[in-house]
CSV table of C-alpha atoms in Angstrom, one decimal:
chain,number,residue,atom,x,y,z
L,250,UNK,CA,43.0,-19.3,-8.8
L,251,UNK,CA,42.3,-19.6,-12.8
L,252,UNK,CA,39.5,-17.5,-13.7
L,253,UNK,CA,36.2,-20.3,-14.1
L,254,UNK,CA,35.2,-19.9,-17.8
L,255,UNK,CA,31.3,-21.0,-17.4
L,256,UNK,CA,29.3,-19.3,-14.5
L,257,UNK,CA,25.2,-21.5,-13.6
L,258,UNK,CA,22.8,-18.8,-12.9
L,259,UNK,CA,18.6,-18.3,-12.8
L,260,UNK,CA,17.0,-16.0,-15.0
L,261,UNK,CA,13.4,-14.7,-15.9
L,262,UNK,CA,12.9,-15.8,-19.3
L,263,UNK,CA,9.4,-13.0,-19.4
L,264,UNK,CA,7.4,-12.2,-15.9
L,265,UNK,CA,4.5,-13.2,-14.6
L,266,UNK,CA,5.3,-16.7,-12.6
L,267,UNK,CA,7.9,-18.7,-11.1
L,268,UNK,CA,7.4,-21.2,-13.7
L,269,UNK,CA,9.0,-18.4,-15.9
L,270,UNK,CA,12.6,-18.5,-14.3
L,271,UNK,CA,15.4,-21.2,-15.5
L,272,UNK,CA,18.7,-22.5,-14.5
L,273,UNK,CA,21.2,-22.0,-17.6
L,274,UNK,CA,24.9,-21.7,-18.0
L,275,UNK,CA,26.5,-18.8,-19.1
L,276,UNK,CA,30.2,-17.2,-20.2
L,277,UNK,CA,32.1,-15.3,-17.1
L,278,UNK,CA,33.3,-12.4,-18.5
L,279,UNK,CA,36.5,-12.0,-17.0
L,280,UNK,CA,37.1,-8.6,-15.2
L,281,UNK,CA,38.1,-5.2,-17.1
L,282,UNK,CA,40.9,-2.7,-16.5
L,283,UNK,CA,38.3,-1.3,-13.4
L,284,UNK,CA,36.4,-4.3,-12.5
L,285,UNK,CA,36.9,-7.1,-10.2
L,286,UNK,CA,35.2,-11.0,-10.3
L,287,UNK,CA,33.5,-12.2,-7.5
L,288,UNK,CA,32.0,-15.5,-6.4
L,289,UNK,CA,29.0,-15.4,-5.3
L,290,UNK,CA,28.6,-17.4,-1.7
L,291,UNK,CA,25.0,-15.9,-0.7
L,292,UNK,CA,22.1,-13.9,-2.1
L,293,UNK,CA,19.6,-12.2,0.1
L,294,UNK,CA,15.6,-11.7,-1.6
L,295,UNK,CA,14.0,-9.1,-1.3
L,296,UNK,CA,9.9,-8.5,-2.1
L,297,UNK,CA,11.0,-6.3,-4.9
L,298,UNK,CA,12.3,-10.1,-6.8
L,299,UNK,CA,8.8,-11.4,-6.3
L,300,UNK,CA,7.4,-8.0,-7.9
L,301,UNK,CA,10.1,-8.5,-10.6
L,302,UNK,CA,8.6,-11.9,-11.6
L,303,UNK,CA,5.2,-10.9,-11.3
L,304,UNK,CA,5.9,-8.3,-13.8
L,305,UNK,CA,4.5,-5.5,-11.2
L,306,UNK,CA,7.7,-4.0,-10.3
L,307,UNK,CA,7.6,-0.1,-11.5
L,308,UNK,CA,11.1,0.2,-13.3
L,309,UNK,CA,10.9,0.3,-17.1
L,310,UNK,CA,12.9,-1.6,-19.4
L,311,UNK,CA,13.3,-4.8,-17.5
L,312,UNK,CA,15.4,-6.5,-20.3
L,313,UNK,CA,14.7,-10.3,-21.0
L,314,UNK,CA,16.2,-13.1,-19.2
L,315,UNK,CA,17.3,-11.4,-16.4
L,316,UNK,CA,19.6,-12.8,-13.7
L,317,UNK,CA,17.3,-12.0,-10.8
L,318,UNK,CA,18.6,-10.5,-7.2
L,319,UNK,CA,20.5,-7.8,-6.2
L,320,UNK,CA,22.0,-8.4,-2.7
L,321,UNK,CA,24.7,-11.3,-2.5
L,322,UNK,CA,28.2,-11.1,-0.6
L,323,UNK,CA,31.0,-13.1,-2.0
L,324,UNK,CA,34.9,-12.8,-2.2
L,325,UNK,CA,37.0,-11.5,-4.6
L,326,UNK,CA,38.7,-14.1,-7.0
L,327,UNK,CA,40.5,-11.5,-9.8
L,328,UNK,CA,41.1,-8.0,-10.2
L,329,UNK,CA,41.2,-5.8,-13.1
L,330,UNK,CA,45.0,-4.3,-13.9
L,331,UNK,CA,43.7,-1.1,-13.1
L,332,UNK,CA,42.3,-1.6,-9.3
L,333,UNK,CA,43.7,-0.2,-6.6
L,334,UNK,CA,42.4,-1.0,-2.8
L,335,UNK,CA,40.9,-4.7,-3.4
L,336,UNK,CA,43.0,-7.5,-3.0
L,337,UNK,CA,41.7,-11.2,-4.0
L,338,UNK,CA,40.3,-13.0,-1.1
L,339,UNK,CA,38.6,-10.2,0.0
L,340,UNK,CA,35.2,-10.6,1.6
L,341,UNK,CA,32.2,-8.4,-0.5
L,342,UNK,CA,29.0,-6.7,-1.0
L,343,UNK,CA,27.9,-4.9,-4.0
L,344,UNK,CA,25.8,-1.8,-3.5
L,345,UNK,CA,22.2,-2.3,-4.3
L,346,UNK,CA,22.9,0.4,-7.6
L,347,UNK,CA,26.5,0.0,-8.5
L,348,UNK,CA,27.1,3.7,-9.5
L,349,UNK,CA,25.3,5.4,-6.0
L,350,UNK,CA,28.7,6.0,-4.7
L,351,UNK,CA,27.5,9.2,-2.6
L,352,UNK,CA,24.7,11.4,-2.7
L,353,UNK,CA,21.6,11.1,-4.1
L,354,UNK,CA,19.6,9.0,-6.5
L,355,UNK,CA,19.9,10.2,-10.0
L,356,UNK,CA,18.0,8.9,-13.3
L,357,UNK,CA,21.4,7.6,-14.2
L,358,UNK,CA,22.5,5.8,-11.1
L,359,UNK,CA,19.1,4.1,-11.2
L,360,UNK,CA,19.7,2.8,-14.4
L,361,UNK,CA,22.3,0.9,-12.4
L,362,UNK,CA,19.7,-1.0,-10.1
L,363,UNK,CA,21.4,-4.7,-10.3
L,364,UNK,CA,18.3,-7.6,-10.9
L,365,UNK,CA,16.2,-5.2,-12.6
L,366,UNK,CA,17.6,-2.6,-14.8
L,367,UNK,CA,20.5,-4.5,-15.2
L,368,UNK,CA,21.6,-8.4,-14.8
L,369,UNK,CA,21.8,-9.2,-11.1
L,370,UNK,CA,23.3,-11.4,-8.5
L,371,UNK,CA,21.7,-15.0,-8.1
L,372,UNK,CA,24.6,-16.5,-10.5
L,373,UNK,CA,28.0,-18.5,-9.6
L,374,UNK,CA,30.4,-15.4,-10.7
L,375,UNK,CA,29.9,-11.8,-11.7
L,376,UNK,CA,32.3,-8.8,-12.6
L,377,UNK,CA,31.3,-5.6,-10.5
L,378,UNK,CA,33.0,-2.1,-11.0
L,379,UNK,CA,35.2,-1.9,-8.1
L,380,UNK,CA,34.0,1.3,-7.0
L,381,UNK,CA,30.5,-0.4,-5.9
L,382,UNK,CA,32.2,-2.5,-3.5
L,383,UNK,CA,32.1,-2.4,0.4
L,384,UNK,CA,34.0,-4.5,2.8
L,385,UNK,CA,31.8,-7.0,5.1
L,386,UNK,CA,31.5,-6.8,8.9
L,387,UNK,CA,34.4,-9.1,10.0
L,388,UNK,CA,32.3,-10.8,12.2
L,389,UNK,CA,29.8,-11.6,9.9
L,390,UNK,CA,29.0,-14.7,7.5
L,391,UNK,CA,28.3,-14.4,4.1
L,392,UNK,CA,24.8,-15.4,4.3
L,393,UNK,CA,24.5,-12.5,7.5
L,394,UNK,CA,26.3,-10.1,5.0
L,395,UNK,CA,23.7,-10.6,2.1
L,396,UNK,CA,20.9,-9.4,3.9
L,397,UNK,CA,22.6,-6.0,3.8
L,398,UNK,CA,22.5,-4.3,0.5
L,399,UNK,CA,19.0,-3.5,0.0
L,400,UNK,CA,17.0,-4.4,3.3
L,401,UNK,CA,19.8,-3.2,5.6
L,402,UNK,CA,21.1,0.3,3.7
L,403,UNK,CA,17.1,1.2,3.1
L,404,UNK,CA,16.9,0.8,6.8
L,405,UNK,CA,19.9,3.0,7.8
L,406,UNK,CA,19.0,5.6,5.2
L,407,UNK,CA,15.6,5.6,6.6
L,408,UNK,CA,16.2,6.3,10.0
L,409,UNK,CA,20.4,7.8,9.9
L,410,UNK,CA,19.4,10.1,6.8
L,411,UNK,CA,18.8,13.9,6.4
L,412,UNK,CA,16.7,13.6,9.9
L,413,UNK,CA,19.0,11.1,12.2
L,414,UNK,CA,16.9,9.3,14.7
L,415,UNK,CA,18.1,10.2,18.4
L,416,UNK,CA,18.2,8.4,21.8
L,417,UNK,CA,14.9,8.8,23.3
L,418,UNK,CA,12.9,9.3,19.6
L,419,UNK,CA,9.4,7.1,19.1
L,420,UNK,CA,10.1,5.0,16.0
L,421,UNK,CA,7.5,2.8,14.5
L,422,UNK,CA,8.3,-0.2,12.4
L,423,UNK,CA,5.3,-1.8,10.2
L,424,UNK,CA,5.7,-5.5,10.4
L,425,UNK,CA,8.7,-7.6,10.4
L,426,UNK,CA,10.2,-7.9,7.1
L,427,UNK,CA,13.9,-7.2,6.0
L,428,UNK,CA,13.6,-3.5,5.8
L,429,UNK,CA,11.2,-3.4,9.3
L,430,UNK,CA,13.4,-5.7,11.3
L,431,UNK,CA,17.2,-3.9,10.2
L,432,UNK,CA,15.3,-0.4,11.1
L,433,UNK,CA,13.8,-1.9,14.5
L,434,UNK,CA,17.5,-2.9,15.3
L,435,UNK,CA,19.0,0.1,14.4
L,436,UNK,CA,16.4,2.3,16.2
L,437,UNK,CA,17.3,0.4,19.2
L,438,UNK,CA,21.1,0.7,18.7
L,439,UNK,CA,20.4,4.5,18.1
L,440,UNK,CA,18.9,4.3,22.3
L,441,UNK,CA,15.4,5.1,20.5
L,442,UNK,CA,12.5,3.5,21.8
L,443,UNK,CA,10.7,1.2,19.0
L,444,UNK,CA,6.5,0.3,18.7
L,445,UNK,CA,6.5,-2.7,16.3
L,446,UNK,CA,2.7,-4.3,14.5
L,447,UNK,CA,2.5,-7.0,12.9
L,448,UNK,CA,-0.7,-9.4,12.4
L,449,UNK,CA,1.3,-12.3,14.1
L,450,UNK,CA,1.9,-13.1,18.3
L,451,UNK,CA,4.5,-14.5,17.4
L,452,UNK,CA,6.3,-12.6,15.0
L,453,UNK,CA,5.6,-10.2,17.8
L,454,UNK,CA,7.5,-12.2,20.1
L,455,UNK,CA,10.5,-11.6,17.6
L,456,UNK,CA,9.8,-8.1,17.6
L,457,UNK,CA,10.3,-8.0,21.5
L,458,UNK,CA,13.7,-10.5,21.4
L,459,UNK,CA,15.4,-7.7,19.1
L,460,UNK,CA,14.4,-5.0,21.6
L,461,UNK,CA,11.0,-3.7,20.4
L,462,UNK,CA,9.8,-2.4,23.8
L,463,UNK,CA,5.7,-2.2,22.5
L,464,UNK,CA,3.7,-4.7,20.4
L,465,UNK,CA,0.8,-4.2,18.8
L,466,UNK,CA,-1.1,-7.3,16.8
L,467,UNK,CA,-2.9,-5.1,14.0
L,468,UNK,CA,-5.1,-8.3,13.4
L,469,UNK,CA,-6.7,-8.1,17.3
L,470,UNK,CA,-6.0,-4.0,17.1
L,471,UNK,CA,-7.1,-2.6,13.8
L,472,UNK,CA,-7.3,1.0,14.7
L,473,UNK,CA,-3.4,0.7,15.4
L,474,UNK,CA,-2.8,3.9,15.6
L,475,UNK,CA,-5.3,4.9,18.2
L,476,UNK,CA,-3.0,2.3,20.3
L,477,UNK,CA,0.3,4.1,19.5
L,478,UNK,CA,-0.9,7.7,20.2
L,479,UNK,CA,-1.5,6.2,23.7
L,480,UNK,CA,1.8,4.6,24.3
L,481,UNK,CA,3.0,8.2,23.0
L,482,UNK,CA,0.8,9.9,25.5
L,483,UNK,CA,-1.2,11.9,22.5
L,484,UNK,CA,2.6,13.1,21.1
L,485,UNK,CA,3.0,10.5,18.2
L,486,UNK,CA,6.1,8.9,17.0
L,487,UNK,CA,8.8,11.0,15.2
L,488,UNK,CA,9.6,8.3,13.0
L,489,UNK,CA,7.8,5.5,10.9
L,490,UNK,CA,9.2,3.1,8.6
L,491,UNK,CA,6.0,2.6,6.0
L,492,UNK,CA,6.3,-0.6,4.2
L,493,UNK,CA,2.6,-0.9,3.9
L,494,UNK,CA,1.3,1.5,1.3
L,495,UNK,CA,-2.0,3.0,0.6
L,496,UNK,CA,-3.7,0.7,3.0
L,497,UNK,CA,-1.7,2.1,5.8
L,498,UNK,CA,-0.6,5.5,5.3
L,499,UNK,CA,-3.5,7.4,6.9
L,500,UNK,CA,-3.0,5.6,10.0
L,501,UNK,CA,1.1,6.3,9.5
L,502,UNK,CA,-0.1,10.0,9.6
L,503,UNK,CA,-2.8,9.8,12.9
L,504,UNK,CA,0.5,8.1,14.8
L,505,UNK,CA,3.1,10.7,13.9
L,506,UNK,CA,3.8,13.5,15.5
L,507,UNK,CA,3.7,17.2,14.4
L,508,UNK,CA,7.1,17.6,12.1
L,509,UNK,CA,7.4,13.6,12.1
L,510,UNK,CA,8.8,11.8,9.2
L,511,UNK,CA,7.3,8.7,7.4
L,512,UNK,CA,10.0,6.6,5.4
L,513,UNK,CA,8.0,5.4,2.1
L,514,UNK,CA,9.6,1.9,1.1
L,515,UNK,CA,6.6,-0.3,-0.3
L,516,UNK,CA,4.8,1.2,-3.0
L,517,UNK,CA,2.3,3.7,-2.5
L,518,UNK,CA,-0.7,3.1,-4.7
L,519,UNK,CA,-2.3,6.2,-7.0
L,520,UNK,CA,-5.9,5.0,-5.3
L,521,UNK,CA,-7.0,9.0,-4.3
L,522,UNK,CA,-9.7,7.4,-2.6
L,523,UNK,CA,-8.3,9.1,1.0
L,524,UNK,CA,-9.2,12.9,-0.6
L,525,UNK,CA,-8.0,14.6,2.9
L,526,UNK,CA,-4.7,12.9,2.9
L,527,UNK,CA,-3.0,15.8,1.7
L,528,UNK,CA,-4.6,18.3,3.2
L,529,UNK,CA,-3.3,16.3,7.0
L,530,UNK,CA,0.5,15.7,5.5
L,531,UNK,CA,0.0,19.8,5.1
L,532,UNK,CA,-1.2,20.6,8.6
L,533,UNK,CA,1.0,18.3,10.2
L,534,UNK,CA,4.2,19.7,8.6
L,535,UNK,CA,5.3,16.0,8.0
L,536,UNK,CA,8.2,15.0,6.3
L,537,UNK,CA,7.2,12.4,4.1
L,538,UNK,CA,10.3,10.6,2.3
L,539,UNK,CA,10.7,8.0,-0.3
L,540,UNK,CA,13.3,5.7,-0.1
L,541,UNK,CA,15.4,4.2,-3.1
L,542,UNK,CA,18.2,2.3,-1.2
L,543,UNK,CA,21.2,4.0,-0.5
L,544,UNK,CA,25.1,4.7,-1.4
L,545,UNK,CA,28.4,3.4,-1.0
L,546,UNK,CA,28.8,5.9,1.6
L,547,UNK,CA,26.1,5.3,3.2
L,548,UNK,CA,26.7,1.4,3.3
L,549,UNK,CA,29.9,2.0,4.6
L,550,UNK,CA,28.9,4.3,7.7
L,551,UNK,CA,25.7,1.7,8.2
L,552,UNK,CA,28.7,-1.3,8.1
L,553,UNK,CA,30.8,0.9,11.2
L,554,UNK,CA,27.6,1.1,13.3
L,555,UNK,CA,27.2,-2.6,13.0
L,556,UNK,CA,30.0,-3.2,14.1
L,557,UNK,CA,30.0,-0.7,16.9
L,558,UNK,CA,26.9,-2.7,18.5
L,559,UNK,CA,27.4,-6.3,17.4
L,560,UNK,CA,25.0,-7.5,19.9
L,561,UNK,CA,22.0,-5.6,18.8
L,562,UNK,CA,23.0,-5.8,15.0
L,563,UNK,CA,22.6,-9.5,13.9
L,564,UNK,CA,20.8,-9.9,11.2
L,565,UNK,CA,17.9,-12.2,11.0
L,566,UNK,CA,17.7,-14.8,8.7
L,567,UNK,CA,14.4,-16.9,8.8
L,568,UNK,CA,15.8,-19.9,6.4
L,569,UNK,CA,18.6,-20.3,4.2
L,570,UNK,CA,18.0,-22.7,0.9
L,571,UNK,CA,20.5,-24.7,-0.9
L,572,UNK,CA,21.4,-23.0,-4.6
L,573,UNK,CA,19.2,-25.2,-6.6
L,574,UNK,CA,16.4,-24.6,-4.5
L,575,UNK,CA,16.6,-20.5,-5.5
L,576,UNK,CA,12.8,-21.2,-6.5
L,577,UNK,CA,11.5,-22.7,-3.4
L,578,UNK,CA,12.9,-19.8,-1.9
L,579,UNK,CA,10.9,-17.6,-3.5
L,580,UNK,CA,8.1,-19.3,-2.8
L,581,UNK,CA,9.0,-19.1,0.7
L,582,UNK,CA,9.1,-15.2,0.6
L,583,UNK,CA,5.8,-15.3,-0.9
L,584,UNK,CA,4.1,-17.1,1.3
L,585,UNK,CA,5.1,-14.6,4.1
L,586,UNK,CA,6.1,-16.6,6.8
L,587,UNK,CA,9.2,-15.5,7.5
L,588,UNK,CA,10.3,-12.9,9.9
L,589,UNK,CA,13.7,-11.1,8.8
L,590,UNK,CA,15.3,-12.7,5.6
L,591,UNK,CA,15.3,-15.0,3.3
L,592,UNK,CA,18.8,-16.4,1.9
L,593,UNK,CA,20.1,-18.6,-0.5
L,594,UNK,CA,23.4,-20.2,0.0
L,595,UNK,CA,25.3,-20.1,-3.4
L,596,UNK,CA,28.8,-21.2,-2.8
């Protein structure tokens, strides 16, 4: 097909509100000797895209009118002269930081953090070097392959990382979100055995349909942790996927037992207000990791465990929206009453 010469896109003219993003046309850049162009057929959100327009996100140098987003899966429409393995029509996902091919994080690589550092992925048509490209699950949709990139890799690098999750470990997830219900799934295709909160019955009841074998409604059970150390029978949990921050990292630590790890993926706030938090991380020998996404490779092994255990590993989308609804999607994340993902259906 001819190479389109104008691509419609939404970007953040300064942060601080929704009112802030527009809809405007721009110039495809057609692909270089290395690159290939995609078109865009979904975009995933992430809480990180409402932090971005709220200005609270922690990444310097935002640059003005940013294309927001940085999960979509789409299919290839032309190829740089100089790509080898790619072939138009094929079906893909960026990686979350286009140079993580292997590895770990670097200042550099993060520089390459797509719909923050640099222009991201809620537009019609985007070049991409073709070294940050991963085939999607054959069995999968676009819209079920953009909730991969950031949610899904977090996820597996959380629990599949320098300390693998085994059959019989305790892992618990904090509430249902992207990152929380991709980790709950792939605990459970892992043969671990998975304590999922959340403040909602019947986000719980989601939970429990994706194989979460104990609930527990923080909301009707503050002192959550007292409740996991007695499904654990005093042990703890050898895992936790911490999206909650501050707020619920001493609790993290009371449910984890002795050489545990806690995954950091929210934010963790500077309050010091907890002064023998450190002192317990110490005495418990815990492993306590923060998570920036993940690589090509890692994407790539997550992608061959999917489709190992297709039944377990389908990815939950609580709505899709329509492209020019991209800001009553946002909305919809904010408001938090989805379970799983939020999508946008570009193409």
């Amino acid at each position: 097909m001819a190479i389109p010469k104008i691509t419609q896109q939404y970007e953040l003219t300064k942060s601080g509100s929704f009112e802030n993003i527009v809809f405007r046309e721009a110039a495809v850049s057609p692909p270089k000797a290395q690159e290939v162009l995609v078109k865009v057929h979904a975009v995933s959100l992430n809480y990180r895209d409402l932090l971005i327009t709220r200005g609270q996100y922690m990444a310097e140098g935002i640059p003005e009118n940013l294309v927001l987003g940085s999960d979509m899966a789409g299919e290839i429409i032309a190829l740089g002269e100089d790509v080898k393995g790619w072939k138009v029509g094929d079906r893909v996902c960026s990686n979350f930081a286009l140079d993580h091919i292997h590895g770990d994080m670097t200042p550099e690589i993060r520089e390459t953090c797509l719909g923050a550092q640099i222009p991201g992925v809620l537009t019609q048509y985007r070049t991409f070097p073709a070294h940050s490209l991963v085939k999607v699950p054959e069995h999968y949709s676009y819209e079920d392959a953009s909730t991969l990139p950031c949610a899904a890799v977090t996820a597996y690098n959380a629990l599949l990382g320098p300390v693998p999750v085994k059959a019989g470990d305790y892992v618990l997830v904090l509430g249902t979100g992207g990152v929380s219900t991709w980790a709950l799934q792939f605990a459970v295709a892992s043969g671990a055995t998975v304590i999922a909160t959340s403040s909602s019955d019947e986000k719980l009841k989601t939970a429990a349909n994706l194989g979460a074998q104990h609930l527990i409604n923080y909301k009707k059970t503050p002192n959550w942790d007292e409740e996991v150390l007695k499904i654990t029978k005093g042990v703890g949990v050898d895992h936790v996927i911490e999206v909650g921050g501050q707020g619920t990292l001493p609790r993290s630590i009371n449910s984890l037992r002795i050489a545990g790890c806690i995954h950091i993926i929210g934010f963790v706030s500077q309050d010091k207000g907890d002064a023998d938090l450190v002192g317990r991380i110490i005495m418990k020998a815990i492993v306590l990791r923060g998570i920036l996404i993940g690589s090509v490779a890692q994407f790539q092994d997550m992608n061959r465990l999917i489709t190992a255990n297709p039944e377990k590993t389908k990815p939950v989308i609580s709505k899709v929206f329509p492209f020019d609804q991209a800001i009553d999607a946002l909305r919809y994340l904010d408001s938090a009453a989805h379970v799983g993902k939020v999508v946008i259906k570009v193409a």
